Short mmCIF file of C-alpha atoms in Angstrom, two decimals:
data_model
loop_
_atom_site.label_atom_id
_atom_site.label_comp_id
_atom_site.label_asym_id
_atom_site.label_seq_id
_atom_site.Cartn_x
_atom_site.Cartn_y
_atom_site.Cartn_z
CA ASN C 1 104.38 13.76 36.54
CA ALA C 2 103.45 14.94 39.99
CA GLY C 3 105.18 13.36 42.92
CA VAL C 4 103.52 11.54 45.79
CA MET C 5 100.76 13.78 47.07
CA GLN C 6 99.58 13.66 50.65
CA ASN C 7 96.72 15.65 52.02
CA PRO C 8 96.03 17.38 54.12
CA ARG C 9 99.51 18.63 55.07
CA HIS C 10 98.26 19.53 58.52
CA LEU C 11 95.25 18.06 60.32
CA VAL C 12 93.91 18.98 63.73
CA ARG C 13 91.42 16.69 65.42
CA ARG C 14 89.82 16.64 68.85
CA ARG C 15 90.13 13.52 70.95
CA GLY C 16 87.57 10.95 69.88
CA GLN C 17 87.20 12.21 66.30
CA GLU C 18 88.25 10.36 63.18
CA ALA C 19 91.27 11.26 61.07
CA ARG C 20 91.53 10.39 57.39
CA LEU C 21 94.89 10.80 55.70
CA ARG C 22 95.15 10.53 51.95
CA CYS C 23 98.04 9.50 49.75
CA SER C 24 97.98 9.70 45.97
CA PRO C 25 100.92 7.71 44.62
CA MET C 26 103.00 8.74 41.66
CA LYS C 27 101.46 7.97 38.29
CA GLY C 28 102.04 4.34 37.42
CA HIS C 29 102.87 3.31 40.99
CA SER C 30 100.77 0.52 42.46
CA HIS C 31 102.59 -0.03 45.77
CA VAL C 32 102.09 2.22 48.78
CA TYR C 33 103.84 2.24 52.15
CA TRP C 34 102.78 4.18 55.26
CA TYR C 35 105.15 5.27 58.03
CA ARG C 36 104.64 7.17 61.28
CA GLN C 37 107.12 9.56 62.89
CA LEU C 38 106.30 10.33 66.50
CA PRO C 39 107.76 13.51 68.03
CA GLU C 40 111.42 13.01 68.96
CA GLU C 41 111.33 9.43 67.67
CA GLY C 42 112.34 7.68 64.49
CA LEU C 43 110.16 6.59 61.64
CA LYS C 44 108.22 3.36 62.07
CA PHE C 45 106.73 1.17 59.37
CA MET C 46 102.97 0.81 59.52
CA VAL C 47 101.58 -0.92 56.44
CA TYR C 48 102.36 -1.91 52.86
CA LEU C 49 99.54 -2.06 50.33
CA GLN C 50 99.06 -2.86 46.69
CA LYS C 51 95.91 -1.97 44.80
CA GLU C 52 93.00 -3.56 46.70
CA ASN C 53 95.35 -5.68 48.85
CA ILE C 54 97.10 -5.33 52.19
CA ILE C 55 100.49 -7.01 51.82
CA ASP C 56 102.02 -6.36 55.25
CA GLU C 57 100.23 -4.68 58.14
CA SER C 58 102.57 -5.87 60.87
CA GLY C 59 103.32 -2.29 61.96
CA MET C 60 99.71 -1.19 62.36
CA PRO C 61 98.31 -0.75 65.87
CA LYS C 62 95.75 -3.47 66.55
CA GLU C 63 92.88 -1.10 67.21
CA ARG C 64 91.51 2.09 65.69
CA PHE C 65 93.88 2.11 62.68
CA SER C 66 93.03 0.86 59.20
CA ALA C 67 94.36 1.39 55.70
CA GLU C 68 93.09 0.80 52.22
CA PHE C 69 94.25 1.32 48.66
CA PRO C 70 91.23 0.97 46.38
CA LYS C 71 91.28 0.23 42.68
CA GLU C 72 90.46 3.86 42.00
CA GLY C 73 91.51 6.81 44.12
CA PRO C 74 94.10 7.47 46.80
CA SER C 75 95.28 5.26 49.61
CA ILE C 76 93.59 6.15 52.90
CA LEU C 77 94.98 5.77 56.40
CA ARG C 78 92.09 6.00 58.83
CA ILE C 79 92.42 6.55 62.55
CA GLN C 80 89.23 6.23 64.57
CA GLN C 81 88.66 7.82 67.97
CA VAL C 82 91.98 9.63 67.95
CA VAL C 83 93.95 10.10 71.15
CA ARG C 84 96.76 12.55 71.95
CA GLY C 85 99.34 9.81 71.41
CA ASP C 86 98.34 9.63 67.74
CA SER C 87 99.84 13.09 67.17
CA ALA C 88 102.65 12.50 64.71
CA ALA C 89 103.79 12.98 61.14
CA TYR C 90 102.48 10.32 58.80
CA PHE C 91 104.40 9.69 55.61
CA CYS C 92 103.50 7.59 52.64
CA ALA C 93 105.79 6.40 49.89
CA SER C 94 104.98 4.75 46.60
CA SER C 95 106.81 2.55 44.16
CA GLN C 96 106.11 0.96 40.81
CA GLY C 97 107.15 -2.51 41.91
CA GLY C 98 107.46 -4.22 45.26
CA ARG C 99 111.08 -3.37 45.94
CA GLY C 100 110.28 -1.00 48.77
CA LEU C 101 112.40 2.05 49.28
CA THR C 102 114.83 0.99 46.56
CA GLU C 103 112.66 2.79 44.08
CA ALA C 104 110.17 4.57 46.29
CA PHE C 105 109.31 8.24 46.47
CA PHE C 106 107.97 9.89 49.60
CA GLY C 107 105.19 12.37 50.08
CA GLN C 108 105.62 15.50 52.19
CA GLY C 109 103.74 13.98 55.09
CA THR C 110 100.60 14.81 57.03
CA ARG C 111 101.14 16.29 60.46
CA LEU C 112 98.31 15.21 62.74
CA THR C 113 97.72 17.09 65.94
CA VAL C 114 95.16 15.77 68.42
CA VAL C 115 93.90 18.37 70.89
CA LYS Y 1 115.28 -7.50 69.16
CA ASN Y 2 116.23 -5.99 65.79
CA GLU Y 3 117.70 -2.55 66.26
CA VAL Y 4 119.41 0.16 64.28
CA GLU Y 5 121.73 2.55 66.06
CA GLN Y 6 123.10 5.76 64.58
CA SER Y 7 125.90 8.04 65.66
CA PRO Y 8 126.39 10.82 66.21
CA GLN Y 9 122.93 12.07 67.10
CA ASN Y 10 123.89 15.63 66.18
CA LEU Y 11 126.74 16.87 64.02
CA THR Y 12 127.89 20.38 63.23
CA ALA Y 13 130.47 20.94 60.51
CA GLN Y 14 132.06 23.80 58.64
CA GLU Y 15 131.47 24.10 54.93
CA GLY Y 16 133.97 21.99 53.02
CA GLU Y 17 134.55 19.41 55.75
CA PHE Y 18 134.38 15.68 55.17
CA ILE Y 19 131.50 14.16 57.13
CA THR Y 20 130.88 10.63 58.32
CA ILE Y 21 127.67 9.30 59.82
CA ASN Y 22 127.63 5.79 61.27
CA CYS Y 23 124.96 3.11 61.50
CA SER Y 24 125.15 -0.25 63.25
CA TYR Y 25 122.55 -2.99 63.18
CA SER Y 26 121.70 -6.45 64.43
CA VAL Y 27 122.35 -9.65 62.51
CA GLY Y 28 120.52 -10.88 59.50
CA ILE Y 29 119.65 -7.82 57.46
CA SER Y 30 119.01 -8.20 53.76
CA ALA Y 31 119.54 -4.54 52.86
CA LEU Y 32 120.18 -1.15 54.39
CA HIS Y 33 118.87 2.21 53.25
CA TRP Y 34 120.08 5.75 53.77
CA LEU Y 35 117.45 8.50 53.71
CA GLN Y 36 117.62 12.28 53.93
CA GLN Y 37 114.92 14.27 55.68
CA HIS Y 38 114.91 17.98 54.89
CA PRO Y 39 114.14 20.66 57.48
CA GLY Y 40 110.65 21.01 55.96
CA GLY Y 41 110.05 17.31 56.62
CA GLY Y 42 110.28 15.87 53.11
CA ILE Y 43 112.13 12.54 52.79
CA VAL Y 44 114.37 11.40 49.97
CA SER Y 45 115.79 7.91 49.53
CA LEU Y 46 119.56 8.23 48.93
CA PHE Y 47 120.96 4.69 48.76
CA MET Y 48 120.10 1.05 49.18
CA LEU Y 49 123.02 -1.26 49.98
CA SER Y 50 123.40 -4.96 50.52
CA SER Y 51 127.18 -5.03 50.12
CA GLY Y 52 130.17 -2.90 49.22
CA LYS Y 53 129.99 0.75 48.36
CA LYS Y 54 127.85 3.16 46.37
CA LYS Y 55 128.57 6.72 45.25
CA HIS Y 56 126.31 9.47 44.04
CA GLY Y 57 127.82 12.88 43.57
CA ARG Y 58 129.41 13.94 46.87
CA LEU Y 59 127.69 11.16 48.80
CA ILE Y 60 129.29 7.78 49.44
CA ALA Y 61 127.71 4.90 51.34
CA THR Y 62 129.55 1.79 52.50
CA ILE Y 63 128.48 -1.34 54.29
CA ASN Y 64 130.53 -4.01 56.10
CA ILE Y 65 128.37 -7.07 56.50
CA GLN Y 66 130.77 -8.87 58.89
CA GLU Y 67 130.98 -5.89 61.23
CA LYS Y 68 127.26 -5.08 60.88
CA HIS Y 69 128.10 -1.47 60.17
CA SER Y 70 127.39 1.10 57.48
CA SER Y 71 128.67 4.63 56.96
CA LEU Y 72 127.45 7.59 54.98
CA HIS Y 73 130.14 10.04 53.89
CA ILE Y 74 129.69 13.53 52.50
CA THR Y 75 132.67 15.10 50.78
CA ALA Y 76 133.10 18.87 50.48
CA SER Y 77 130.06 19.51 52.65
CA HIS Y 78 127.81 22.46 51.90
CA PRO Y 79 125.12 24.25 53.94
CA ARG Y 80 122.48 22.73 51.67
CA ASP Y 81 123.50 19.30 53.02
CA SER Y 82 121.99 20.31 56.37
CA ALA Y 83 119.30 17.73 57.08
CA VAL Y 84 118.56 14.66 59.15
CA TYR Y 85 120.14 11.50 57.77
CA ILE Y 86 118.42 8.24 58.60
CA CYS Y 87 119.53 4.67 58.11
CA ALA Y 88 117.00 1.88 57.92
CA ALA Y 89 117.44 -1.89 57.79
CA VAL Y 90 115.39 -4.59 56.10
CA TYR Y 91 115.29 -7.58 58.45
CA GLY Y 92 113.38 -9.97 56.30
CA GLY Y 93 109.88 -8.64 56.24
CA SER Y 94 108.40 -7.09 53.15
CA GLN Y 95 110.63 -4.64 51.34
CA GLY Y 96 108.87 -1.65 52.82
CA ASN Y 97 109.03 -3.04 56.36
CA LEU Y 98 112.12 -1.32 57.71
CA ILE Y 99 113.59 -0.71 61.13
CA PHE Y 100 114.74 2.91 61.27
CA GLY Y 101 117.50 4.58 63.21
CA LYS Y 102 116.62 7.77 65.05
CA GLY Y 103 118.57 9.89 62.62
CA THR Y 104 121.62 12.14 62.66
CA LYS Y 105 120.92 15.84 62.52
CA LEU Y 106 123.62 17.49 60.40
CA SER Y 107 124.18 21.22 60.34
CA VAL Y 108 126.79 22.61 57.95
CA LYS Y 109 127.86 26.19 58.67
CA PRO Y 110 129.09 28.52 55.93
#
């Protein structure tokens, strides 16, 4: 049973391009959480999704950021028209139920660099 | 404003020492988590506490609700314990919606 898989591990984008970050949860997990870790700062919650539903997006920036978790396939965090301030490590975690980090497993993260 | 404060920010210890990392938070949390982030960046969830004390191997986590304070202890520390330790509080949003401390960077020297 593979763990939470994030890809790519490293992503470089020019300002104004789009970034797509993928998260494949552990087998049997239907809850996904995305977090962002800015350089020299702590982790921050972004969004919590179940299959085909956004449960809590209170941590998502109002513009340019979106997330989905379709019935089939990985969860996608999409950042449109990236700016230098989007450079960060983005982590996802997954759990079988909705008890958050109590039973969640993290991916290795995607490190986005905007040049 | 809901905040989570950790201390110390950095900690260096000799192998075998007993280590304590502290976390304080604002009122009204429903749970507190301790996480470990390895030098390569991977994150592992260590504990979730809402009261009392939990132990796993050489790791012990305690929480004092009245004092709004939690501690993570490592007994008989080892160089492989070197990592960043992060506490995170659930303030009433969804279970994944946590407020994170900035982390304590622990380095254990042989």
